[in-house]
Every structure is written in structure tokens, then in C-alpha cells.
Short mmCIF file of C-alpha atoms in Angstrom, two decimals:
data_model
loop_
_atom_site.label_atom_id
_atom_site.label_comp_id
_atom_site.label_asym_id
_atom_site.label_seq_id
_atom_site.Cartn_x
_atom_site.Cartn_y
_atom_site.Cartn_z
CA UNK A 1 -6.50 0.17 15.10
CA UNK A 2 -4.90 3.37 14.83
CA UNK A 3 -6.47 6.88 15.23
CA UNK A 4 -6.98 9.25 12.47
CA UNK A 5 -4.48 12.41 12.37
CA UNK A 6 -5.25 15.29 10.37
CA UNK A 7 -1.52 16.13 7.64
CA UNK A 8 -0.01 18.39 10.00
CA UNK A 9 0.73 15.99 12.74
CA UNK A 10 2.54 14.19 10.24
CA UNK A 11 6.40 13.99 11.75
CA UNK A 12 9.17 16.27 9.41
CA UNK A 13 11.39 13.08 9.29
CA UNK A 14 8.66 11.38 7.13
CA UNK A 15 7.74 14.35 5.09
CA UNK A 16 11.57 14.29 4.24
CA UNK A 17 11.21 10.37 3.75
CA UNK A 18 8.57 11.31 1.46
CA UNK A 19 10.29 13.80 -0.66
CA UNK A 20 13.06 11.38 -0.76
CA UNK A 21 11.61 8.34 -1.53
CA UNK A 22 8.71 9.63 -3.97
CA UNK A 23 9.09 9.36 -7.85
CA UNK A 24 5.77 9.62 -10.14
CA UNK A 25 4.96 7.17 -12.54
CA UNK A 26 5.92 8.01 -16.13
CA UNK A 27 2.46 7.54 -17.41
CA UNK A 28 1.20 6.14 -21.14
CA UNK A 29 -2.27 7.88 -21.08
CA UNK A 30 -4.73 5.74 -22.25
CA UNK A 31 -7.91 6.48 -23.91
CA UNK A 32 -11.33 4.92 -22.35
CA UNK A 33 -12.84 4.24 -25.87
CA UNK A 34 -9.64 1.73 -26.65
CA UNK A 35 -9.76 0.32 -23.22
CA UNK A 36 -12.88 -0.02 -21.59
CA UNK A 37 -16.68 -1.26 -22.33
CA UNK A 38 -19.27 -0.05 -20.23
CA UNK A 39 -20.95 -2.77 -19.29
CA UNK A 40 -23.90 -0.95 -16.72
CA UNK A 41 -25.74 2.26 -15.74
CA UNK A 42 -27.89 2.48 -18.81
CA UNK A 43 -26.04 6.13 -19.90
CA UNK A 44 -25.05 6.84 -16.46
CA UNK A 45 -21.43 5.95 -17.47
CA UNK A 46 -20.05 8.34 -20.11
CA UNK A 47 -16.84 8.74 -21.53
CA UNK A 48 -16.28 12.54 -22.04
CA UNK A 49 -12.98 14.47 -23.86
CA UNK A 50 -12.13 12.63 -26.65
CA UNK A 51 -11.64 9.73 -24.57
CA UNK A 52 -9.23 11.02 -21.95
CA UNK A 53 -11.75 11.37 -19.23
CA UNK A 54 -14.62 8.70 -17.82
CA UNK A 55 -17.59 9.40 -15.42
CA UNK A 56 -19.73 7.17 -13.55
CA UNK A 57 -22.81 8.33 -11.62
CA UNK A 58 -25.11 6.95 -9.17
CA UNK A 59 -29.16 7.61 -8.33
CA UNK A 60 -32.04 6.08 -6.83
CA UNK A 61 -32.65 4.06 -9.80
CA UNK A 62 -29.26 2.47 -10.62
CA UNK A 63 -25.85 3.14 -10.61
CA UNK A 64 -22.93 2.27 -12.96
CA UNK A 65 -19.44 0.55 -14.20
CA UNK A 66 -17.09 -0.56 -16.64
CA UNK A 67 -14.40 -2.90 -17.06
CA UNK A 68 -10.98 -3.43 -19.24
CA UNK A 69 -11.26 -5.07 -22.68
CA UNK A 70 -7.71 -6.67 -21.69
CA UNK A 71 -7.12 -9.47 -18.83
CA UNK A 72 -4.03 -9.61 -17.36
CA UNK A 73 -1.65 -12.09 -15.63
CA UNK A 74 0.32 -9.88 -13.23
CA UNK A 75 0.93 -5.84 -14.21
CA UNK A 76 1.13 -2.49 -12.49
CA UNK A 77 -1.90 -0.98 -13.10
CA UNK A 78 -2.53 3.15 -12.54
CA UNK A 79 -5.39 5.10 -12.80
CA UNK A 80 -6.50 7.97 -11.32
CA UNK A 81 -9.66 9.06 -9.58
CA UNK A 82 -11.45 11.88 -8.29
CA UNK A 83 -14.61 10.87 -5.50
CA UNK A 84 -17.81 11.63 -4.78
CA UNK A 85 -17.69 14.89 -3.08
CA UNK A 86 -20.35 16.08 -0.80
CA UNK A 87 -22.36 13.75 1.46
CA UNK A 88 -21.36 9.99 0.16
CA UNK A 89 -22.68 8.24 2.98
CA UNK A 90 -23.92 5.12 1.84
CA UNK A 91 -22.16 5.16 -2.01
CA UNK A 92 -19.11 2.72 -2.76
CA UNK A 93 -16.84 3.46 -5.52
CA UNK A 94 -14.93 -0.06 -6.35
CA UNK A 95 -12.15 -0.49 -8.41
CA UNK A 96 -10.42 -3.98 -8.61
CA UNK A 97 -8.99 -6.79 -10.31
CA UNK A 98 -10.62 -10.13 -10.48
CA UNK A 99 -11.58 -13.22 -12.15
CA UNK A 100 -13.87 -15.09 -13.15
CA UNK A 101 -15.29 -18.41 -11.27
CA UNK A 102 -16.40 -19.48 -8.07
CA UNK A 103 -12.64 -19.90 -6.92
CA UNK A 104 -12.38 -16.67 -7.93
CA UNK A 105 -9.14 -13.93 -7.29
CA UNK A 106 -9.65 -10.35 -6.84
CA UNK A 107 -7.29 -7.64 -5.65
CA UNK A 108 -9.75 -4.97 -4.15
CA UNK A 109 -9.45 -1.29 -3.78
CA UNK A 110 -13.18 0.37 -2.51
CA UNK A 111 -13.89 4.18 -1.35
CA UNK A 112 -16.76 3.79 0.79
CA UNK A 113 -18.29 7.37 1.03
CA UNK A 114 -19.46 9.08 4.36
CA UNK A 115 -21.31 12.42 5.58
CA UNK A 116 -19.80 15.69 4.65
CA UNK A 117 -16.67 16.90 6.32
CA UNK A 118 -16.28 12.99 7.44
CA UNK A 119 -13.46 11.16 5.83
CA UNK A 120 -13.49 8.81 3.50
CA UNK A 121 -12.33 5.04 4.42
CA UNK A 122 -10.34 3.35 2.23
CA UNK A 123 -10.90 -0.30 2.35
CA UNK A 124 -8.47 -2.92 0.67
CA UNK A 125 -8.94 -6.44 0.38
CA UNK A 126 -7.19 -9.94 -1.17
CA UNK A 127 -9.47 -12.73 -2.44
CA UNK A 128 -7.58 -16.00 -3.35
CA UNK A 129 -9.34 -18.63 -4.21
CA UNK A 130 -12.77 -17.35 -3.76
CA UNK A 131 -11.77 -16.66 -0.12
CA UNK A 132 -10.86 -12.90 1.37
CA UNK A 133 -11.40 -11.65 4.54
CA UNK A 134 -7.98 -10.10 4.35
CA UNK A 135 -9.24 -6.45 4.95
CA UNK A 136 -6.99 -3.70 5.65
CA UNK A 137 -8.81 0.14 5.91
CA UNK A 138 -7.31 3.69 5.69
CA UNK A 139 -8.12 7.05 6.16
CA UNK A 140 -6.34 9.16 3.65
CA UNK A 141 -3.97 12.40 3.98
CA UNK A 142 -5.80 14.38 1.30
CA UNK A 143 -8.93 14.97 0.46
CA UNK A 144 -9.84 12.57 -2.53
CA UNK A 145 -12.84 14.22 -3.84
CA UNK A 146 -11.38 17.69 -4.22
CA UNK A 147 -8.61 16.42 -7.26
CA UNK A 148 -7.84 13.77 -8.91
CA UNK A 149 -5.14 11.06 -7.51
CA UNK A 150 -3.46 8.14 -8.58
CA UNK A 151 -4.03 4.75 -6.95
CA UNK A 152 -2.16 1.75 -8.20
CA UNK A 153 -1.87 -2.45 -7.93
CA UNK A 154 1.59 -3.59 -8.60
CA UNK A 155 0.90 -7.24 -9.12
CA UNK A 156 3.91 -9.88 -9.79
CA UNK A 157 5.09 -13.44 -8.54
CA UNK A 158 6.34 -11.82 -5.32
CA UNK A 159 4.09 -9.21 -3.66
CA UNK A 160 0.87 -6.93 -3.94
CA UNK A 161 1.35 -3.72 -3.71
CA UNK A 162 -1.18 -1.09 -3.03
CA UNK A 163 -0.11 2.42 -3.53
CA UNK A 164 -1.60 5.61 -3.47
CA UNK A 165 0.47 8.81 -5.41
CA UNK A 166 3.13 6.51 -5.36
CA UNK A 167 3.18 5.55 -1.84
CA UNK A 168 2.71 1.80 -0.76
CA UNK A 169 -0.20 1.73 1.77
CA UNK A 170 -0.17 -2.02 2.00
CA UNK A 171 1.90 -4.81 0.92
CA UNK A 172 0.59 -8.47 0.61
CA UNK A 173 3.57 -10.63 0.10
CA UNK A 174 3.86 -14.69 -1.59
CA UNK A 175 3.38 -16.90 1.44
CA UNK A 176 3.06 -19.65 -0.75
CA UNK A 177 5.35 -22.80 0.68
CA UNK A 178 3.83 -21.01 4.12
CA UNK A 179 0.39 -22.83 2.64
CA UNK A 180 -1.04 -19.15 2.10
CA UNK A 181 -3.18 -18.88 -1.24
CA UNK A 182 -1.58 -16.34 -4.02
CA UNK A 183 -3.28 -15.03 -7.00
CA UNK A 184 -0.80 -16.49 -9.70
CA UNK A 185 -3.07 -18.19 -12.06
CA UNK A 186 -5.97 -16.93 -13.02
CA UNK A 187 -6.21 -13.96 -15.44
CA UNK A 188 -7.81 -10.78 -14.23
CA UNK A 189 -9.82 -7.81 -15.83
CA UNK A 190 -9.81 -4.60 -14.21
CA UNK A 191 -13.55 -3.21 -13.14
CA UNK A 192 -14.56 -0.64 -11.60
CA UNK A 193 -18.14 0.67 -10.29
CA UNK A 194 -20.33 3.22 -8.65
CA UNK A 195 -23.22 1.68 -6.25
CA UNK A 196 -25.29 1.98 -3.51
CA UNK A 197 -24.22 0.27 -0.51
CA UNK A 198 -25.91 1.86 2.28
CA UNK A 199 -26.56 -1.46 4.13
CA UNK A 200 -23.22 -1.48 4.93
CA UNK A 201 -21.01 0.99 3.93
CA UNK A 202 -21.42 3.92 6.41
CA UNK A 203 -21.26 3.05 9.68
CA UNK A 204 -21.75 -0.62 8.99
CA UNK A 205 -25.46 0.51 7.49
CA UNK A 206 -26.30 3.15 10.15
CA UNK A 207 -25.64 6.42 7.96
CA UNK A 208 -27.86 5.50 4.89
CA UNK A 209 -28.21 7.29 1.60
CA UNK A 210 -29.19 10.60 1.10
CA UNK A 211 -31.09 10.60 -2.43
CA UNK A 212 -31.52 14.43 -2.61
CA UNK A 213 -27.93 14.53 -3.01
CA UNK A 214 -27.90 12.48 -6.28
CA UNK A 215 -26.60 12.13 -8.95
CA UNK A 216 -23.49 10.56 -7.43
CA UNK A 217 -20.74 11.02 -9.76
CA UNK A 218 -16.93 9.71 -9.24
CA UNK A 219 -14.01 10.14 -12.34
CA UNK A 220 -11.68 8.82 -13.67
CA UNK A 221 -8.39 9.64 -16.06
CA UNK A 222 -4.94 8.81 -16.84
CA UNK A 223 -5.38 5.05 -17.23
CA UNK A 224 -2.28 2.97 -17.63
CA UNK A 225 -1.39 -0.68 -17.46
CA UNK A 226 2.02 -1.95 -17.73
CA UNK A 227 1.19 -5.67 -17.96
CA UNK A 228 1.02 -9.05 -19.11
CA UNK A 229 -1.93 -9.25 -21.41
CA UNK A 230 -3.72 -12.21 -21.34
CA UNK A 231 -4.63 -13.50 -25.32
CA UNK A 232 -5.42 -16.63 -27.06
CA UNK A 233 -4.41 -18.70 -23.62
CA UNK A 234 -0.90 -16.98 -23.14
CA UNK A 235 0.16 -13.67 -21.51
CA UNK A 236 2.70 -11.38 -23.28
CA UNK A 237 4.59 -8.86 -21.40
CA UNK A 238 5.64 -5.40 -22.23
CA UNK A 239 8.87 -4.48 -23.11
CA UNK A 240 9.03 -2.94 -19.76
CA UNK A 241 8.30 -6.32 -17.80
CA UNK A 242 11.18 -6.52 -15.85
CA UNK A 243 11.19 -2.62 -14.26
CA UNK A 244 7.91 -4.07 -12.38
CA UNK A 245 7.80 -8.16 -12.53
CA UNK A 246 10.67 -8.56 -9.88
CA UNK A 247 9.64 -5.18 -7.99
CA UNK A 248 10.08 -4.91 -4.02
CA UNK A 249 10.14 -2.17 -1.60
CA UNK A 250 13.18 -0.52 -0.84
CA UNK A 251 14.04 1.21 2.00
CA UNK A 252 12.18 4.22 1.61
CA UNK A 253 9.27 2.33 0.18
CA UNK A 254 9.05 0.60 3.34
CA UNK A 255 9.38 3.62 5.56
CA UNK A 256 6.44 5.37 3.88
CA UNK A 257 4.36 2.74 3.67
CA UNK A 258 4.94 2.04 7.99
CA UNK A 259 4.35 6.39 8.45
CA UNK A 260 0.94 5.39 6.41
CA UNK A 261 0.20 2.29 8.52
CA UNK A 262 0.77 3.96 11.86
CA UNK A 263 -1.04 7.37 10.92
CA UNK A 264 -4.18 6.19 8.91
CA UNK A 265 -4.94 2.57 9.14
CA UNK A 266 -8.22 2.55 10.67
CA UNK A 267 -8.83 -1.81 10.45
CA UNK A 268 -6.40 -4.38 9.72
CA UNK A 269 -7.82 -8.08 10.13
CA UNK A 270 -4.38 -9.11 11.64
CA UNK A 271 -5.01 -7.46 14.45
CA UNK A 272 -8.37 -8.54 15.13
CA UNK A 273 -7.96 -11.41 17.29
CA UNK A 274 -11.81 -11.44 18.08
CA UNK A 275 -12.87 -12.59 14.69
CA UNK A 276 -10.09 -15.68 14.48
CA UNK A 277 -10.29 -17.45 17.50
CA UNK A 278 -8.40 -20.37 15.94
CA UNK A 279 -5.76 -17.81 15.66
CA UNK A 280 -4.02 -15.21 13.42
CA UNK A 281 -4.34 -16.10 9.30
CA UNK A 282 -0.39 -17.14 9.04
CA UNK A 283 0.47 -14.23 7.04
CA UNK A 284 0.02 -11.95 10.01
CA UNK A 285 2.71 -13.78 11.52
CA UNK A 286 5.18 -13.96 8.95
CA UNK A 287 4.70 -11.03 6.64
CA UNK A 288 6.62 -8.53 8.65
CA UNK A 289 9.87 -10.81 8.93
CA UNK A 290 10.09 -12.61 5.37
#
């Protein structure tokens, strides 16, 4: 488990890795009203701007969420998000990929809120199968509720990739003839939701909600999905299939995403011995070196 750092103890040869390696996404806006139903929240989801902006709030009562009208069988998926600000303690924002079923697959980003001037944690997670326990958790560089940034899921036969403004946080690579479960069949719609978690969230449930702080309200722009759409039991690819379907890290890839993983992972299951006394899931042991 690594320790927090505040930006500035960051090291000058990764900020130049950074500037090196960094290139942002040519985005296809999309627009909320062609892609999206809201599907809870009774009004407290409400797309705003012509389409080119979403909100989703949370109170005592209820809180919200909406998903993609498209499923998808591998993609790169971007959106981008502004957080909670304030005191979050207790509030999750999700926003995943998953199926449907009991054996269900689900590629998990979730936000899970904290007191004021606390950071957030980011916590990512792989389901094959209906089984995950793959959790990885971050602290991030920036503050996420003060702008909006863009987290992404690069998806394809190969890899998972979880990126945030472009840099790969985590990387969850096909272990399949290692006997590790990969999401590769099952169609997924992208979601996304505002709730109250305080059970859990905050201090594993010690830190609970603070209601005269509500509405809760988290946004969300800039949508775009580079993908396989999933229709009449097929998928059909974009034009641009092969800049993402065969994607790997490169070199600088791989050096931002190990300045992330030593500066602001805060959990990572592989190196939580305690809670696998049979031993390490096999990924943890091959990842690194495939």
C-alpha cells in the first residue's frame, strides 16, 4: 500500500515522462439525449445544454443514474466527469461497464466521496464471470471535483486499460490459457450512478452521510465511445477499430502508469496476502512479466 503524496513531490523525470508520453483523445462529442436513458432518480437526473451536459444528484430520499442505449463488445470508452465537491463522505459516484446475468462481467470505475479537504479514493475493479474481488484503489493528483476530467476503459481481446487524462492507472491484461477469466463474451452497456453508500464507503462505514449537505450532484460531458456496437446478435466496429482493438502500452505508457502506481495506489488486492491464504489470484504473479 503506498502513501499518498501531494503533486509536488512528484519527481521532474516523470513530469517530463508525462509531457512526453501524453496525447489527448481526439474526441466525437456526443449528445446525452442520443445516447443515454435515464433509467432512476425520479427528475434528479437531468440532461441540461442542448444535450452536451448531464447531471445526477443525490438526497435523503433517492439518488440517481443512467445508462447507454448501445451495448458494446470491446471499445474505448471516454467521458468526462466533474465530483461531488464539498463533504462526500458516504456518496459513491459509479461509472462502469457490465452485463447482464448472474455470470455477469463488469469493468468498474467508482469515486467514493470523503470529508472536506480529504481526498477522494478511486476504486477500480474487474468482475468476470460474476466473480471480482480484483480491487485496485487510488488517490488522485488533482482535485476531481474542482473541473471536469476525462476517465477512460480501453477494452479489447488483449488488456483493460484504465486511464485517467490519458494516463493508464491500471492495466488488467488476458491471462486466459493462465486459466484467468476475461470479459470477451458478453456484451456490455455503460451505466453510471449517484448513491448513498455510507455503510461502506467512507472509512469502511465509519464517516456516514451528512444530509445537510444535499443535494449531491456529480457531471458529466464529452461522452465518446469508439466501439463495437452490439445489434441484432453481432457487433460492428468503427472505422477506427484497429487504432484501439490491438492497443498496448508503450514505453511511456508504462512508465506513467508505474509513477501512478507507486505515488497514489492506496489498495491493490495483489498485495494483500491476508485475504488469500490459498495464495496470490495468478494474475498477480504473472501480469508484470507477460
Amino acid at each position: 500500500m503506498a502513501a499518498f503524496h501531494s503533486p509536488s513531490t512528484a519527481s521532474i523525470g516523470m513530469v517530463l515522462l508525462l509531457l512526453i508520453g501524453f496525447s489527448m483523445a481526439a474526441f466525437a462529442y456526443g449528445n446525452f439525449y442520443n445516447n443515454f436513458d435515464v433509467v432512476w432518480g425520479d427528475g434528479r437526473a437531468v440532461i441540461q445544454e442542448g444535450g452536451d451536459l448531464l447531471t445526477l444528484s443525490l438526497d435523503k430520499t433517492s439518488g440517481s443514474g443512467f445508462q447507454s442505449k448501445d451495448e458494446y463488445l470491446y471499445g474505448k470508452i471516454d467521458m468526462q466527469l466533474k465530483l461531488v465537491p464539498g463533504n462526500s463522505a458516504g456518496t459513491v459516484t459509479a461509472y462502469y461497464l457490465s452485463s447482464k446475468g448472474e455470470a455477469w462481467d463488469e469493468i468498474d470505475f467508482e469515486f467514493l466521496g470523503n470529508l472536506s479537504g480529504q481526498p477522494y479514493i478511486l476504486h477500480t475493479n474487474v468482475f468476470c464471470q460474476g466473480k471480482g474481488n480484483r480491487e485496485q484503489q487510488f488517490y488522485l493528483w488533482f482535485d476531481p471535483t474542482a473541473d471536469f476530467h476525462t476517465y477512460s476503459i480501453l477494452w479489447n481481446p488483449e488488456r483493460i486499460v484504465f486511464s485517467v487524462d490519458g494516463i493508464p492507472i491500471r492495466e488488467f491484461k488476458n491471462l486466459e490459457f493462465l486459466g484467468v477469466p476475461f470479459p470477451k463474451n458478453q456484451k456490455m452497456r455503460l451505466y453510471s450512478t449517484l448513491w448513498n453508500a455510507d455503510d461502506w464507503a467512507t472509512r469502511g462505514g465509519l464517516v456516514k452521510t451528512d444530509w445537510s449537505q444535499a443535494p449531491f450532484k456529480a457531471s458529466y460531458r464529452n461522452f465518446n465511445a469508439d466501439a463495437c456496437v452490439w445489434s441484432s446478435g453481432s457487433s460492428y466496429c468503427s472505422s477506427n477499430k484497429n487504432a484501439w482493438f490491438w492497443e498496448e502500452l508503450n514505453f511511456a505508457k508504462k512508465g506513467q502508469m508505474k509513477w501512478v502506481q507507486n505515488n497514489y495506489m492506496v489498495y491493490n488486492y495483489c498485495e494483500d496476502p491476508k485475504r488469500f491464504p490459498q495464495g496470490l489470484p495468478t494474475e498477480c504473479t504473472f501480469a508484470d512479466i507477460l
